[in-house]
Amino acid sequence: MNYFLYFVVGGWMVAVTLGMIIIPKILLISYKKRLFDEPDKRKVHTLPVPRLGGLSFFPVILISLCLIMGIRYHLGFPLENLNANQILCEFLFFAVGSMMLYLVGITDDLISLSYRHKFLVQILSGLLLVCPGEWINSLGGLFGIYEIPIFLGIPLTLFVIVYITNAINLIDGIDGLASGLCCITLAVLGTVCAVREEYIYSLLAFTAFGVLIPFWFYNVFGNAQRGHKLFMGDAGSLTLGYIISLLVIHLSMADTKNGERMNTDMILAFSTLIVPLFDVVRVVVHRLREKKNPFLPDQNHFHHKLLRTGMRVRTVMVTILCVSLFFIGFNWILAEKIETVWLLIIDIILWTLMQLTINYGIKSNQDKKLDTLL
């Protein structure tokens, strides 16, 4: 076993431990101060639940990352095939961008902010990721496009950052869904980075994964009546979306030179996000077709539709996680066998067929309810 992996595992363990210590304290304070997410007609939960679980994410990730990197540096282990100054620059800009989104998320969880304010901060945070040179410079032959000039690559990168961050935020609609999808995504991205021997990025992914584990158990199995349940809120979803954006963009930059088809790592990175990314497109198109504001919430997300088929909340969560795992495995198997554009087309067809099947399930469930009333 490569000794660098011990640091990654150590970071994961520190994050899990800190999460187990801090999250119950957040629960206690939230219930004492009555900092609740109140139920309404758009939400699935029926009891007031604290939504400050994400308050623990950024501090735990930062402490775990800095502690392990400090120990590693003190013991004399070098950065693996990476420019130390470049990594430090990226980390500092990333830390500032994460802090900005974290603070905006906390503010939104406590007093609510308009989507315009959140978009602005997301764009500014995205610019901070781009500053040290992390931008998508190639599509690897997707749609016949290879190398991308900087004046197109930077706007595309900003769009991807805002897109991913909001997709994670919007999919956070039922217990365990957003955190479960992020666990899968971070585990896959962290493993890919470890295989590439880019252990700093792997450490970032696994520390984020680590703090999610205790949160996921409180979120899914916690009892709201006993004060053991909480949501991640925008502080959590925005932080996670930003971290995942950095990892996806980093893997999209690597080994995508002019004339080469898209690499497997880039395909795998985006495959982990197919469910939230495709769901955002479907929801926005539906809202525009209904002449509604695409930025205002409704009950037409993937999980809402599955609930309308008659599924229980936990069954919906497990189903969507399985769908995500299916797309990851499916795309990983076919990544080297067919052109990327055809793989994307197949994914879209499969997603569309899935939505049509769910629509049929919704109609059948409505017919059953109507028959019962009659």
Tab-separated table of C-alpha atoms in Angstrom:
chain	number	residue	atom	x	y	z
A	1	MET	CA	0.000	0.000	0.000
A	2	ASN	CA	1.403	3.433	-0.991
A	3	TYR	CA	2.255	5.366	2.184
A	4	PHE	CA	0.399	8.439	0.839
A	5	LEU	CA	-2.841	6.460	1.119
A	6	TYR	CA	-2.364	6.292	4.886
A	7	PHE	CA	-2.690	10.079	4.980
A	8	VAL	CA	-5.893	9.909	2.910
A	9	VAL	CA	-7.370	7.269	5.225
A	10	GLY	CA	-6.206	9.314	8.224
A	11	GLY	CA	-7.949	12.431	6.888
A	12	TRP	CA	-11.135	10.452	6.351
A	13	MET	CA	-11.010	9.109	9.926
A	14	VAL	CA	-10.380	12.574	11.398
A	15	ALA	CA	-13.348	13.987	9.449
A	16	VAL	CA	-15.654	11.152	10.563
A	17	THR	CA	-14.590	11.605	14.197
A	18	LEU	CA	-14.990	15.391	14.172
A	19	GLY	CA	-18.382	15.041	12.485
A	20	MET	CA	-19.524	12.621	15.192
A	21	ILE	CA	-18.484	15.145	17.852
A	22	ILE	CA	-19.717	18.391	16.272
A	23	ILE	CA	-23.023	17.384	14.656
A	24	PRO	CA	-24.746	16.429	17.972
A	25	LYS	CA	-23.670	19.813	19.390
A	26	ILE	CA	-25.241	21.581	16.397
A	27	LEU	CA	-28.422	19.575	16.986
A	28	LEU	CA	-28.503	20.589	20.634
A	29	ILE	CA	-28.015	24.299	19.890
A	30	SER	CA	-30.549	24.227	17.024
A	31	TYR	CA	-33.278	22.762	19.225
A	32	LYS	CA	-32.483	25.069	22.143
A	33	LYS	CA	-32.578	28.172	19.931
A	34	ARG	CA	-35.439	26.739	17.804
A	35	LEU	CA	-33.554	27.216	14.528
A	36	PHE	CA	-35.912	25.085	12.443
A	37	ASP	CA	-36.847	24.464	8.840
A	38	GLU	CA	-40.609	24.762	9.167
A	39	PRO	CA	-42.761	22.391	7.066
A	40	ASP	CA	-44.925	23.796	4.272
A	41	LYS	CA	-46.903	22.490	1.287
A	42	ARG	CA	-43.760	22.248	-0.907
A	43	LYS	CA	-41.691	20.257	1.606
A	44	VAL	CA	-41.821	16.557	2.377
A	45	HIS	CA	-41.216	16.707	6.153
A	46	THR	CA	-44.148	17.316	8.500
A	47	LEU	CA	-42.301	18.352	11.697
A	48	PRO	CA	-39.923	21.282	12.319
A	49	VAL	CA	-36.331	20.098	11.730
A	50	PRO	CA	-33.044	22.032	12.140
A	51	ARG	CA	-31.318	22.731	8.830
A	52	LEU	CA	-27.890	23.671	10.135
A	53	GLY	CA	-26.202	20.281	9.668
A	54	GLY	CA	-24.046	21.801	6.929
A	55	LEU	CA	-22.629	24.171	9.531
A	56	SER	CA	-20.156	21.401	10.392
A	57	PHE	CA	-18.960	20.637	6.856
A	58	PHE	CA	-16.522	23.426	5.997
A	59	PRO	CA	-14.802	23.633	9.431
A	60	VAL	CA	-14.399	19.844	9.671
A	61	ILE	CA	-13.044	19.553	6.118
A	62	LEU	CA	-10.647	22.464	6.648
A	63	ILE	CA	-9.377	21.160	10.013
A	64	SER	CA	-8.943	17.603	8.694
A	65	LEU	CA	-7.199	18.745	5.519
A	66	CYS	CA	-4.828	21.171	7.265
A	67	LEU	CA	-4.056	18.744	10.101
A	68	ILE	CA	-3.141	15.860	7.799
A	69	MET	CA	-1.161	18.092	5.436
A	70	GLY	CA	0.667	19.607	8.415
A	71	ILE	CA	1.575	16.163	9.769
A	72	ARG	CA	2.640	15.058	6.306
A	73	TYR	CA	4.845	18.109	5.835
A	74	HIS	CA	6.333	17.756	9.336
A	75	LEU	CA	7.266	14.127	8.630
A	76	GLY	CA	9.047	15.178	5.446
A	77	PHE	CA	6.800	13.586	2.824
A	78	PRO	CA	6.908	15.551	-0.466
A	79	LEU	CA	4.012	16.544	-2.700
A	80	GLU	CA	3.522	13.818	-5.284
A	81	ASN	CA	4.630	15.001	-8.730
A	82	LEU	CA	2.893	18.323	-8.201
A	83	ASN	CA	4.079	21.920	-8.056
A	84	ALA	CA	3.946	22.913	-4.378
A	85	ASN	CA	3.437	26.615	-5.123
A	86	GLN	CA	0.635	25.836	-7.580
A	87	ILE	CA	-1.107	23.571	-5.063
A	88	LEU	CA	-0.782	26.171	-2.289
A	89	CYS	CA	-2.207	28.862	-4.582
A	90	GLU	CA	-5.149	26.642	-5.574
A	91	PHE	CA	-5.832	25.708	-1.954
A	92	LEU	CA	-5.829	29.322	-0.738
A	93	PHE	CA	-8.193	30.502	-3.488
A	94	PHE	CA	-10.368	27.434	-2.897
A	95	ALA	CA	-10.488	28.132	0.868
A	96	VAL	CA	-11.623	31.727	0.269
A	97	GLY	CA	-14.279	30.656	-2.257
A	98	SER	CA	-15.533	27.916	0.071
A	99	MET	CA	-15.745	30.345	2.981
A	100	MET	CA	-17.772	32.793	0.869
A	101	LEU	CA	-20.298	30.126	-0.118
A	102	TYR	CA	-20.346	28.733	3.416
A	103	LEU	CA	-21.227	32.139	4.890
A	104	VAL	CA	-23.865	32.768	2.220
A	105	GLY	CA	-25.320	29.337	2.942
A	106	ILE	CA	-25.510	30.020	6.686
A	107	THR	CA	-27.170	33.377	6.032
A	108	ASP	CA	-29.726	31.748	3.738
A	109	ASP	CA	-30.430	29.010	6.290
A	110	LEU	CA	-31.071	31.589	9.016
A	111	ILE	CA	-32.835	34.499	7.285
A	112	SER	CA	-33.174	33.461	3.594
A	113	LEU	CA	-31.517	35.146	0.615
A	114	SER	CA	-32.755	35.717	-2.924
A	115	TYR	CA	-31.401	33.446	-5.658
A	116	ARG	CA	-29.792	36.514	-7.271
A	117	HIS	CA	-27.506	37.068	-4.277
A	118	LYS	CA	-26.560	33.384	-4.198
A	119	PHE	CA	-25.834	33.340	-7.939
A	120	LEU	CA	-23.562	36.358	-7.595
A	121	VAL	CA	-21.501	34.760	-4.825
A	122	GLN	CA	-21.345	31.473	-6.753
A	123	ILE	CA	-19.895	33.297	-9.769
A	124	LEU	CA	-17.369	35.152	-7.598
A	125	SER	CA	-16.367	31.891	-5.913
A	126	GLY	CA	-16.057	30.275	-9.334
A	127	LEU	CA	-13.676	33.020	-10.437
A	128	LEU	CA	-11.492	32.199	-7.435
A	129	LEU	CA	-11.179	28.591	-8.650
A	130	VAL	CA	-10.246	29.789	-12.134
A	131	CYS	CA	-7.595	32.291	-10.921
A	132	PRO	CA	-4.849	29.715	-10.194
A	133	GLY	CA	-5.368	28.068	-13.594
A	134	GLU	CA	-8.081	25.461	-12.995
A	135	TRP	CA	-10.289	25.755	-16.069
A	136	ILE	CA	-11.675	23.332	-18.650
A	137	ASN	CA	-9.260	23.547	-21.587
A	138	SER	CA	-10.609	20.725	-23.762
A	139	LEU	CA	-13.730	18.679	-24.454
A	140	GLY	CA	-11.635	15.765	-25.678
A	141	GLY	CA	-13.544	15.443	-28.955
A	142	LEU	CA	-17.090	15.771	-27.595
A	143	PHE	CA	-19.177	17.249	-30.445
A	144	GLY	CA	-15.938	17.358	-32.440
A	145	ILE	CA	-14.412	19.934	-30.064
A	146	TYR	CA	-10.913	19.419	-28.712
A	147	GLU	CA	-8.810	22.301	-27.412
A	148	ILE	CA	-10.775	25.262	-26.021
A	149	PRO	CA	-9.279	28.772	-26.010
A	150	ILE	CA	-9.087	30.525	-22.668
A	151	PHE	CA	-11.760	33.124	-23.546
A	152	LEU	CA	-14.254	30.256	-23.974
A	153	GLY	CA	-12.816	27.881	-21.391
A	154	ILE	CA	-13.144	30.252	-18.439
A	155	PRO	CA	-16.857	31.111	-19.023
A	156	LEU	CA	-17.543	27.397	-19.582
A	157	THR	CA	-15.782	26.573	-16.314
A	158	LEU	CA	-17.784	29.218	-14.423
A	159	PHE	CA	-20.983	27.799	-15.909
A	160	VAL	CA	-19.997	24.266	-14.807
A	161	ILE	CA	-19.215	25.462	-11.258
A	162	VAL	CA	-22.548	27.281	-10.899
A	163	TYR	CA	-24.389	24.393	-12.586
A	164	ILE	CA	-22.937	21.689	-10.316
A	165	THR	CA	-23.282	23.778	-7.145
A	166	ASN	CA	-26.961	24.495	-7.832
A	167	ALA	CA	-27.660	20.924	-8.938
A	168	ILE	CA	-26.458	19.620	-5.559
A	169	ASN	CA	-28.461	22.319	-3.795
A	170	LEU	CA	-31.674	21.562	-5.700
A	171	ILE	CA	-31.532	17.765	-5.304
A	172	ASP	CA	-31.542	18.191	-1.501
A	173	GLY	CA	-35.254	17.492	-1.138
A	174	ILE	CA	-35.645	14.290	0.904
A	175	ASP	CA	-33.729	12.580	3.698
A	176	GLY	CA	-30.357	11.179	2.685
A	177	LEU	CA	-30.611	12.027	-1.004
A	178	ALA	CA	-28.172	14.911	-1.544
A	179	SER	CA	-25.760	13.593	1.095
A	180	GLY	CA	-26.001	10.066	-0.323
A	181	LEU	CA	-25.345	11.230	-3.883
A	182	CYS	CA	-22.431	13.365	-2.659
A	183	CYS	CA	-20.995	10.387	-0.759
A	184	ILE	CA	-21.014	8.340	-3.958
A	185	THR	CA	-19.564	11.199	-6.010
A	186	LEU	CA	-16.810	12.033	-3.515
A	187	ALA	CA	-15.866	8.376	-3.031
A	188	VAL	CA	-15.536	7.870	-6.801
A	189	LEU	CA	-13.677	11.150	-7.417
A	190	GLY	CA	-11.387	10.521	-4.440
A	191	THR	CA	-10.589	7.029	-5.707
A	192	VAL	CA	-9.871	8.303	-9.229
A	193	CYS	CA	-7.483	10.932	-7.822
A	194	ALA	CA	-5.771	8.297	-5.658
A	195	VAL	CA	-5.303	6.009	-8.680
A	196	ARG	CA	-3.773	8.969	-10.512
A	197	GLU	CA	-1.486	9.469	-7.473
A	198	GLU	CA	-2.909	12.950	-6.864
A	199	TYR	CA	-3.349	12.370	-3.168
A	200	ILE	CA	-4.025	15.964	-2.132
A	201	TYR	CA	-7.188	16.017	-4.252
A	202	SER	CA	-8.041	12.537	-2.987
A	203	LEU	CA	-7.601	13.779	0.592
A	204	LEU	CA	-9.993	16.673	-0.068
A	205	ALA	CA	-12.609	14.288	-1.479
A	206	PHE	CA	-12.352	11.793	1.365
A	207	THR	CA	-12.402	14.390	4.160
A	208	ALA	CA	-15.647	15.732	2.657
A	209	PHE	CA	-16.906	12.146	2.372
A	210	GLY	CA	-15.914	11.548	6.000
A	211	VAL	CA	-17.951	14.371	7.520
A	212	LEU	CA	-20.972	13.298	5.447
A	213	ILE	CA	-21.136	9.836	7.010
A	214	PRO	CA	-22.301	10.851	10.534
A	215	PHE	CA	-24.529	13.538	9.020
A	216	TRP	CA	-26.180	10.983	6.697
A	217	PHE	CA	-27.096	8.731	9.628
A	218	TYR	CA	-28.633	11.620	11.588
A	219	ASN	CA	-30.452	12.838	8.471
A	220	VAL	CA	-31.871	9.432	7.471
A	221	PHE	CA	-32.351	7.591	10.764
A	222	GLY	CA	-32.741	10.507	13.193
A	223	ASN	CA	-36.099	10.923	14.922
A	224	ALA	CA	-37.454	14.475	14.616
A	225	GLN	CA	-39.790	13.986	17.600
A	226	ARG	CA	-36.818	13.124	19.820
A	227	GLY	CA	-34.643	15.944	18.492
A	228	HIS	CA	-32.178	13.681	16.661
A	229	LYS	CA	-32.805	14.756	13.068
A	230	LEU	CA	-31.327	17.584	10.982
A	231	PHE	CA	-30.918	18.781	7.394
A	232	MET	CA	-27.733	20.041	5.763
A	233	GLY	CA	-29.197	23.346	4.538
A	234	ASP	CA	-27.559	25.618	1.989
A	235	ALA	CA	-24.377	25.909	4.070
A	236	GLY	CA	-23.824	22.211	3.436
A	237	SER	CA	-25.062	21.837	-0.133
A	238	LEU	CA	-23.195	24.898	-1.447
A	239	THR	CA	-19.957	23.787	0.236
A	240	LEU	CA	-20.251	20.259	-1.164
A	241	GLY	CA	-21.159	21.529	-4.633
A	242	TYR	CA	-18.089	23.774	-4.671
A	243	ILE	CA	-15.738	20.963	-3.594
A	244	ILE	CA	-17.181	18.592	-6.182
A	245	SER	CA	-16.877	21.318	-8.849
A	246	LEU	CA	-13.163	21.697	-8.109
A	247	LEU	CA	-12.557	17.949	-8.343
A	248	VAL	CA	-14.563	17.558	-11.564
A	249	ILE	CA	-12.813	20.502	-13.235
A	250	HIS	CA	-9.404	19.212	-12.155
A	251	LEU	CA	-10.105	15.789	-13.664
A	252	SER	CA	-11.500	17.459	-16.792
A	253	MET	CA	-8.215	19.311	-17.304
A	254	ALA	CA	-5.976	16.292	-16.908
A	255	ASP	CA	-4.811	14.478	-20.035
A	256	THR	CA	-7.216	16.215	-22.432
A	257	LYS	CA	-4.824	17.336	-25.135
A	258	ASN	CA	-5.700	18.444	-28.638
A	259	GLY	CA	-6.627	15.525	-30.872
A	260	GLU	CA	-7.344	13.044	-28.079
A	261	ARG	CA	-10.814	11.783	-27.206
A	262	MET	CA	-12.228	12.553	-23.791
A	263	ASN	CA	-10.406	10.581	-21.096
A	264	THR	CA	-12.148	8.025	-18.898
A	265	ASP	CA	-11.535	10.060	-15.733
A	266	MET	CA	-13.442	13.045	-17.123
A	267	ILE	CA	-16.329	10.808	-18.226
A	268	LEU	CA	-16.409	9.105	-14.826
A	269	ALA	CA	-16.321	12.467	-13.016
A	270	PHE	CA	-19.392	13.789	-14.835
A	271	SER	CA	-21.130	10.385	-14.654
A	272	THR	CA	-21.253	10.652	-10.860
A	273	LEU	CA	-23.433	13.756	-11.293
A	274	ILE	CA	-25.807	12.577	-14.023
A	275	VAL	CA	-28.841	12.412	-11.714
A	276	PRO	CA	-28.650	15.985	-10.318
A	277	LEU	CA	-27.377	17.516	-13.593
A	278	PHE	CA	-30.013	15.899	-15.804
A	279	ASP	CA	-32.733	16.631	-13.240
A	280	VAL	CA	-31.921	20.362	-13.267
A	281	VAL	CA	-32.247	20.483	-17.065
A	282	ARG	CA	-35.565	18.619	-16.986
A	283	VAL	CA	-36.985	20.824	-14.214
A	284	VAL	CA	-35.889	24.101	-15.853
A	285	VAL	CA	-37.367	23.037	-19.217
A	286	HIS	CA	-40.624	22.067	-17.483
A	287	ARG	CA	-40.843	25.420	-15.661
A	288	LEU	CA	-40.151	27.391	-18.846
A	289	ARG	CA	-42.762	25.359	-20.704
A	290	GLU	CA	-45.259	26.158	-17.939
A	291	LYS	CA	-44.191	29.848	-18.166
A	292	LYS	CA	-42.890	29.817	-14.584
A	293	ASN	CA	-39.733	31.373	-13.171
A	294	PRO	CA	-37.044	28.662	-13.629
A	295	PHE	CA	-35.279	29.789	-10.437
A	296	LEU	CA	-38.257	29.450	-8.092
A	297	PRO	CA	-38.823	26.084	-6.335
A	298	ASP	CA	-41.615	23.650	-7.142
A	299	GLN	CA	-42.478	19.971	-6.658
A	300	ASN	CA	-41.319	18.558	-9.967
A	301	HIS	CA	-37.877	17.189	-9.121
A	302	PHE	CA	-36.949	13.547	-9.658
A	303	HIS	CA	-37.654	12.635	-6.021
A	304	HIS	CA	-41.018	14.448	-6.053
A	305	LYS	CA	-42.097	12.440	-9.096
A	306	LEU	CA	-41.083	9.141	-7.514
A	307	LEU	CA	-43.023	10.061	-4.373
A	308	ARG	CA	-46.113	10.623	-6.532
A	309	THR	CA	-45.857	7.024	-7.786
A	310	GLY	CA	-46.631	5.912	-4.228
A	311	MET	CA	-43.084	5.129	-3.067
A	312	ARG	CA	-42.022	5.834	0.506
A	313	VAL	CA	-39.372	8.496	1.149
A	314	ARG	CA	-36.613	6.041	2.033
A	315	THR	CA	-37.440	3.839	-0.964
A	316	VAL	CA	-37.162	6.891	-3.224
A	317	MET	CA	-33.769	7.749	-1.738
A	318	VAL	CA	-32.407	4.224	-2.243
A	319	THR	CA	-33.845	4.074	-5.776
A	320	ILE	CA	-32.153	7.316	-6.846
A	321	LEU	CA	-28.821	6.267	-5.318
A	322	CYS	CA	-29.060	3.009	-7.276
A	323	VAL	CA	-29.815	4.962	-10.469
A	324	SER	CA	-26.687	7.040	-9.868
A	325	LEU	CA	-24.575	3.910	-9.321
A	326	PHE	CA	-26.025	2.398	-12.502
A	327	PHE	CA	-25.006	5.378	-14.649
A	328	ILE	CA	-21.514	5.428	-13.110
A	329	GLY	CA	-20.963	1.728	-13.796
A	330	PHE	CA	-22.596	1.857	-17.231
A	331	ASN	CA	-20.500	4.798	-18.429
A	332	TRP	CA	-17.296	3.403	-16.919
A	333	ILE	CA	-17.757	0.129	-18.815
A	334	LEU	CA	-18.522	1.847	-22.139
A	335	ALA	CA	-16.121	4.810	-21.830
A	336	GLU	CA	-13.332	3.151	-23.822
A	337	LYS	CA	-15.627	1.263	-26.190
A	338	ILE	CA	-17.724	3.973	-27.872
A	339	GLU	CA	-17.365	7.646	-28.738
A	340	THR	CA	-18.245	10.046	-25.933
A	341	VAL	CA	-20.994	11.776	-27.916
A	342	TRP	CA	-22.766	8.429	-28.408
A	343	LEU	CA	-22.387	7.647	-24.715
A	344	LEU	CA	-24.024	10.990	-23.882
A	345	ILE	CA	-26.872	10.272	-26.320
A	346	ILE	CA	-27.435	6.834	-24.755
A	347	ASP	CA	-27.492	8.401	-21.273
A	348	ILE	CA	-30.086	10.952	-22.398
A	349	ILE	CA	-32.230	8.216	-23.980
A	350	LEU	CA	-32.055	6.083	-20.819
A	351	TRP	CA	-32.923	9.107	-18.658
A	352	THR	CA	-35.874	9.982	-20.914
A	353	LEU	CA	-37.200	6.411	-20.860
A	354	MET	CA	-36.893	6.427	-17.080
A	355	GLN	CA	-38.918	9.658	-16.843
A	356	LEU	CA	-41.609	8.253	-19.148
A	357	THR	CA	-41.820	5.117	-16.996
A	358	ILE	CA	-42.170	7.257	-13.854
A	359	ASN	CA	-44.895	9.339	-15.538
A	360	TYR	CA	-46.770	6.101	-16.258
A	361	GLY	CA	-46.326	5.084	-12.601
A	362	ILE	CA	-47.712	8.441	-11.437
A	363	LYS	CA	-50.765	8.071	-13.679
A	364	SER	CA	-51.367	4.509	-12.464
A	365	ASN	CA	-51.134	5.625	-8.830
A	366	GLN	CA	-53.575	8.483	-9.465
A	367	ASP	CA	-56.014	6.081	-11.157
A	368	LYS	CA	-55.812	3.738	-8.149
A	369	LYS	CA	-56.593	6.606	-5.769
A	370	LEU	CA	-59.520	7.657	-7.964
A	371	ASP	CA	-60.890	4.098	-8.037
A	372	THR	CA	-60.612	3.959	-4.233
A	373	LEU	CA	-62.615	7.187	-3.890
A	374	LEU	CA	-65.280	5.918	-6.258
